[in-house]
PDB file of C-alpha atoms in Angstrom:
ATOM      1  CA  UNK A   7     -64.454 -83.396  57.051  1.00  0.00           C
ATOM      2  CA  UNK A   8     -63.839 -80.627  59.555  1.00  0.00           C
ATOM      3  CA  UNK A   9     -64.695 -76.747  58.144  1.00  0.00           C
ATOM      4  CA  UNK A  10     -63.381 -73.840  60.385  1.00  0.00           C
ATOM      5  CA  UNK A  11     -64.939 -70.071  59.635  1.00  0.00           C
ATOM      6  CA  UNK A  12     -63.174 -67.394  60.730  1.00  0.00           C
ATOM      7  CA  UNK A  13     -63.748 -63.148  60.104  1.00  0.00           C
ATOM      8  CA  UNK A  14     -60.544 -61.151  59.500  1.00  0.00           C
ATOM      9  CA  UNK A  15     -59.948 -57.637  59.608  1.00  0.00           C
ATOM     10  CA  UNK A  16     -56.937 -57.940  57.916  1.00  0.00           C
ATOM     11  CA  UNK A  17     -57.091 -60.363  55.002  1.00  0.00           C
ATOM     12  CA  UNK A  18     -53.798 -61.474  53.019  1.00  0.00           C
ATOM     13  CA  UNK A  19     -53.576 -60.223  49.839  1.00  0.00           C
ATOM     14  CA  UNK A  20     -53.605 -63.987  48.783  1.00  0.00           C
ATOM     15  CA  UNK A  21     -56.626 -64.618  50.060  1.00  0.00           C
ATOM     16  CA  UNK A  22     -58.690 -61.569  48.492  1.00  0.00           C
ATOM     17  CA  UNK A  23     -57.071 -62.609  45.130  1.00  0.00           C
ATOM     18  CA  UNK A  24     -58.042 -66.395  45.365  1.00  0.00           C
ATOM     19  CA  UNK A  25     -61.578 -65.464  46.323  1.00  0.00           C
ATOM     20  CA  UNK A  26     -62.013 -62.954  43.533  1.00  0.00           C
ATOM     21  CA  UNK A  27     -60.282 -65.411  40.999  1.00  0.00           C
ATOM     22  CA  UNK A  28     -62.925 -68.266  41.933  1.00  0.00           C
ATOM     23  CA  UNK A  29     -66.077 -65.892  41.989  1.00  0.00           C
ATOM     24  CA  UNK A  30     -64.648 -64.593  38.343  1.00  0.00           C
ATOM     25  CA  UNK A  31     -64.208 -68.231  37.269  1.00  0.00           C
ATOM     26  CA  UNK A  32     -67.495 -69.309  38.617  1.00  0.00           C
ATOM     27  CA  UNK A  33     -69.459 -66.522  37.156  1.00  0.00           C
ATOM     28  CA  UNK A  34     -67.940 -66.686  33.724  1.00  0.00           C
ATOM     29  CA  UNK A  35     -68.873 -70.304  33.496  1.00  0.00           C
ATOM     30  CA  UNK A  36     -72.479 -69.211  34.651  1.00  0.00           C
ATOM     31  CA  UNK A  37     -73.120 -66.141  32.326  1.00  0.00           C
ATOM     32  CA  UNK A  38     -69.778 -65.708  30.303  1.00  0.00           C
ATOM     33  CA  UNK A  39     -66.563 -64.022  30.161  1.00  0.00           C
ATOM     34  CA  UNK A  40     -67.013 -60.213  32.246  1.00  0.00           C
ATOM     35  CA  UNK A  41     -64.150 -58.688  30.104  1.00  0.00           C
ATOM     36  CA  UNK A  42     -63.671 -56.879  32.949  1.00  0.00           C
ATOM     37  CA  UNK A  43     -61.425 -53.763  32.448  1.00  0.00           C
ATOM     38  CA  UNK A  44     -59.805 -50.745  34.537  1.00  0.00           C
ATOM     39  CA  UNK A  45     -61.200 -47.141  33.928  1.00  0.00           C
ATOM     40  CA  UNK A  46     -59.362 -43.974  35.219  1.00  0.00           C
ATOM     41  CA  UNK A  47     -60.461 -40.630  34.172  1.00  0.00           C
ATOM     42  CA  UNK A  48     -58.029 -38.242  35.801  1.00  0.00           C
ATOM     43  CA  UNK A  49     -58.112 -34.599  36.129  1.00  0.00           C
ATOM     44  CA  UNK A  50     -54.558 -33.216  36.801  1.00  0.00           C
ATOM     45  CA  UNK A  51     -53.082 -29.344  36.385  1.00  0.00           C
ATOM     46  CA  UNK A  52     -50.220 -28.161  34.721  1.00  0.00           C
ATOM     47  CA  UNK A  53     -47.935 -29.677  37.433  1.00  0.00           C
ATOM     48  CA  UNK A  54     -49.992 -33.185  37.214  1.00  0.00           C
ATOM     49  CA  UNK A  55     -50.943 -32.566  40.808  1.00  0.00           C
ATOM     50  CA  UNK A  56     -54.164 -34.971  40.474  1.00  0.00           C
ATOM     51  CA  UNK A  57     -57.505 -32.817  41.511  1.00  0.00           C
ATOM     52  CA  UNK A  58     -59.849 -35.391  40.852  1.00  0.00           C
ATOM     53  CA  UNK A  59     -60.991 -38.634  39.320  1.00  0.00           C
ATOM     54  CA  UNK A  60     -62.749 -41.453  38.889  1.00  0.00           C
ATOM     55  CA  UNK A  61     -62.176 -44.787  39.357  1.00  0.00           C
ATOM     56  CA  UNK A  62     -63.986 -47.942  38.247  1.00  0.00           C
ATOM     57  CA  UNK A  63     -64.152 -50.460  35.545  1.00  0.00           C
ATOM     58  CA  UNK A  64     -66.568 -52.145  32.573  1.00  0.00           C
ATOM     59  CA  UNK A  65     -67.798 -55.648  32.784  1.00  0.00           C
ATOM     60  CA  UNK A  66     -70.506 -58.039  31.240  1.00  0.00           C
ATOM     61  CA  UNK A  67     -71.179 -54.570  28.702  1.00  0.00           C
ATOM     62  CA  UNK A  68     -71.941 -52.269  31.638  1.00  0.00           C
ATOM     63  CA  UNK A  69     -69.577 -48.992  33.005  1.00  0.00           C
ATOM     64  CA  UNK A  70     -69.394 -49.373  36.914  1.00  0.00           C
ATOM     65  CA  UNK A  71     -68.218 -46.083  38.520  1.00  0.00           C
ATOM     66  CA  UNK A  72     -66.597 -46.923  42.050  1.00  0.00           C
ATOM     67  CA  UNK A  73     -65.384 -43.672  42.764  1.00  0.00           C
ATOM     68  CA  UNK A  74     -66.117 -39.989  41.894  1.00  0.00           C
ATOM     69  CA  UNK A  75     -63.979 -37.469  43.701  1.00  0.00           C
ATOM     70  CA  UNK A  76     -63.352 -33.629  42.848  1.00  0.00           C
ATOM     71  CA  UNK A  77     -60.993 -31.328  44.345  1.00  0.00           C
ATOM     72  CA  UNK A  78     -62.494 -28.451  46.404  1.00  0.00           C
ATOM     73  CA  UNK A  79     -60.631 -26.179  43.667  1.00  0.00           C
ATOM     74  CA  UNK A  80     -62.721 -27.338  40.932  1.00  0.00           C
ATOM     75  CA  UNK A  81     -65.938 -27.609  42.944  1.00  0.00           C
ATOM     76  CA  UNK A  82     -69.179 -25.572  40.856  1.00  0.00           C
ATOM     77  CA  UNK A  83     -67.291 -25.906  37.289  1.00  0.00           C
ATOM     78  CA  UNK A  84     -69.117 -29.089  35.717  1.00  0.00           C
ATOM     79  CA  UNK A  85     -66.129 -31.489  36.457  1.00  0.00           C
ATOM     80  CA  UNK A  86     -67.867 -34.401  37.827  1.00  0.00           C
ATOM     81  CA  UNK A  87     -69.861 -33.892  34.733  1.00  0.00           C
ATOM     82  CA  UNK A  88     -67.264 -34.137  32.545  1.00  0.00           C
ATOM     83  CA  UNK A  89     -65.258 -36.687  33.886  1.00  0.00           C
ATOM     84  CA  UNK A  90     -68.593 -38.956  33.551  1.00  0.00           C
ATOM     85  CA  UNK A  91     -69.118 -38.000  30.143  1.00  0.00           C
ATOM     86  CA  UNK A  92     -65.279 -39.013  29.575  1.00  0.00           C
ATOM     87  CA  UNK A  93     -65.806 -42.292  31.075  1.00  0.00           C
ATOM     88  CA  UNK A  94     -69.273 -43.034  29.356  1.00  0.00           C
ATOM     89  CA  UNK A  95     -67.466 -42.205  26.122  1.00  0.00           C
ATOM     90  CA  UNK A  96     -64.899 -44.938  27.098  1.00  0.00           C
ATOM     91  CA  UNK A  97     -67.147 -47.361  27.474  1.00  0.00           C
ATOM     92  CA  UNK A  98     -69.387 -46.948  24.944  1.00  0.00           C
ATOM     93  CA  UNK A  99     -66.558 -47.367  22.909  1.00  0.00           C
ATOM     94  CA  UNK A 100     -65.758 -50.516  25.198  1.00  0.00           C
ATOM     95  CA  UNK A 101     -68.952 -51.764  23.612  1.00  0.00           C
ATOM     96  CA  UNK A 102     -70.949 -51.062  27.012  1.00  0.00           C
ATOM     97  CA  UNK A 103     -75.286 -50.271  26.779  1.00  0.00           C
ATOM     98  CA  UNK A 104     -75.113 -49.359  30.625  1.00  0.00           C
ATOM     99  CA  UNK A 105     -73.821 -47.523  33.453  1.00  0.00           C
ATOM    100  CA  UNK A 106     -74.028 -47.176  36.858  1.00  0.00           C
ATOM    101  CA  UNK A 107     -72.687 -45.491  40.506  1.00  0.00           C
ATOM    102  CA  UNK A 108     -74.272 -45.517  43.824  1.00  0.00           C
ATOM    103  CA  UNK A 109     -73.918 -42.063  46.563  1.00  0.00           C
ATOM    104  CA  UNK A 110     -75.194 -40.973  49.805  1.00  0.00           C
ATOM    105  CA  UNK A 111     -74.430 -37.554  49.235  1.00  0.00           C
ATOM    106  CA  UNK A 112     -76.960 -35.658  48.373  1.00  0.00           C
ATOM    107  CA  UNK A 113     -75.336 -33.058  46.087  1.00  0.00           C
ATOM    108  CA  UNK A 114     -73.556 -35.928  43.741  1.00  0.00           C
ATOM    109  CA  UNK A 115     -77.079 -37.654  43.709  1.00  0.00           C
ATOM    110  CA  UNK A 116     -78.306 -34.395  42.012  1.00  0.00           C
ATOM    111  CA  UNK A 117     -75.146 -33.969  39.846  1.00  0.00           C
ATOM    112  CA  UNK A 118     -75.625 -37.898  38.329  1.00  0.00           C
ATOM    113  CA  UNK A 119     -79.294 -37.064  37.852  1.00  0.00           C
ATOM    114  CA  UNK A 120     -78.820 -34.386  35.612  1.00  0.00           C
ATOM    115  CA  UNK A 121     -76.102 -36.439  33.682  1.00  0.00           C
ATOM    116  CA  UNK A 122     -79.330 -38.608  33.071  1.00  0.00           C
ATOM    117  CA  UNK A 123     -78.874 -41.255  35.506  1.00  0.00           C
ATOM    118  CA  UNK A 124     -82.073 -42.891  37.049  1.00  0.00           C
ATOM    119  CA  UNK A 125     -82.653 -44.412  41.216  1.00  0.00           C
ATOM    120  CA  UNK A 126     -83.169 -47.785  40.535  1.00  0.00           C
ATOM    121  CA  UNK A 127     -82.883 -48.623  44.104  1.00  0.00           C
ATOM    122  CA  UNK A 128     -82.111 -47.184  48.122  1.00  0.00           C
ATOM    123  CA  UNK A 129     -80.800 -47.985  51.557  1.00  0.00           C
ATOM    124  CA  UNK A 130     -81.652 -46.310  54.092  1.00  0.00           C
ATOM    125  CA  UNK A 131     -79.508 -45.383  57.153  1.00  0.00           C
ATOM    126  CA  UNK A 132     -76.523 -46.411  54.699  1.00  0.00           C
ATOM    127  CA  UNK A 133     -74.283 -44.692  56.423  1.00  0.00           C
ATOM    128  CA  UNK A 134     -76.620 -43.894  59.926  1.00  0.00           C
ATOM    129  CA  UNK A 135     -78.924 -40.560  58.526  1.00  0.00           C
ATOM    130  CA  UNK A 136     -78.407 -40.758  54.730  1.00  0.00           C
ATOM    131  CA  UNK A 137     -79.942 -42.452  52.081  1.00  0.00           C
ATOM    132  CA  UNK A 138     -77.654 -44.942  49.529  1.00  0.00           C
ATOM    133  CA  UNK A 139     -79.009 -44.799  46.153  1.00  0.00           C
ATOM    134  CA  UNK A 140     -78.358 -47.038  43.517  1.00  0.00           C
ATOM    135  CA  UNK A 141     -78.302 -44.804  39.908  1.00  0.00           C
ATOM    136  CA  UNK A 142     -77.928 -46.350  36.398  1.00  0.00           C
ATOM    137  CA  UNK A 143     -78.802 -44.891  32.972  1.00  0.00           C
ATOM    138  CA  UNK A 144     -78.638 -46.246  29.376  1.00  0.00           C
ATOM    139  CA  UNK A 145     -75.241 -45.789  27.153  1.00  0.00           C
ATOM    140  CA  UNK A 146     -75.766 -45.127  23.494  1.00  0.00           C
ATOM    141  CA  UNK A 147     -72.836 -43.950  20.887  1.00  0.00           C
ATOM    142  CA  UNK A 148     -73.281 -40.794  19.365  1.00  0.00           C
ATOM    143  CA  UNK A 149     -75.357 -40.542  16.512  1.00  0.00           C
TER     144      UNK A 149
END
């Protein structure tokens, strides 16, 4: 049997959704079912203009925050703070134990560690000059 490879640049939207449904099949049959579920936090004002969010989802009992974004506006008021604590909330009650986001700016990197997030891991030069680090901290309900 013949095999081609080829590297797009612009994948079909078929193709990304056949290659995510077989990785999700395969790894459910390897560790179970991810559960895996959308999470939005938005922050809008009173004429729902959004001014920031985050985006990511919960899987396999852990909160995975993709993106983190805050308006200029609302820069220096505790809002990435809490939109985190909104979206650990969520997934706590999600039944989550775990969370975590990755940055290469520095001032976010500060902002998750005070929200109690831990390095667990870096790449440098990721983008050229800056460090990637890899953050995750422990989720636990409310006593």
């Amino acid at each position: 049997m013949n095999h081609t490879i080829t590297v797009l640049d612009k994948p079909s939207s078929d193709e990304l959704d056949i290659i995510g449904e077989r990785l999700a099949a395969f790894n459910s049959g390897d560790v179970g079912p991810a559960e895996k579920q959308a999470l939005i936090v938005a922050v809008r004002d009173e004429t729902e203009k959004l001014l920031g969010g985050i985006s990511g989802y919960t899987a396999w009992g852990w909160l995975y925050i993709q993106w983190l974004w805050v308006d200029d506006s609302l820069r220096g008021q505790n809002m990435a703070s809490r939109m985190l604590e909104a979206a650990e909330d969520e997934a706590i009650r999600r039944g989550c134990h775990g969370a975590y986001i990755d940055t290469f700016n520095p001032t976010a990197l500060k902002v998750y560690q005070r929200q109690g997030y831990k390095p667990f891991g870096e790449l440098a030069d990721f983008p050229k000059g800056r460090t990637r680090t890899f953050l995750s901290k422990p989720l636990q309900p409310a006593a």
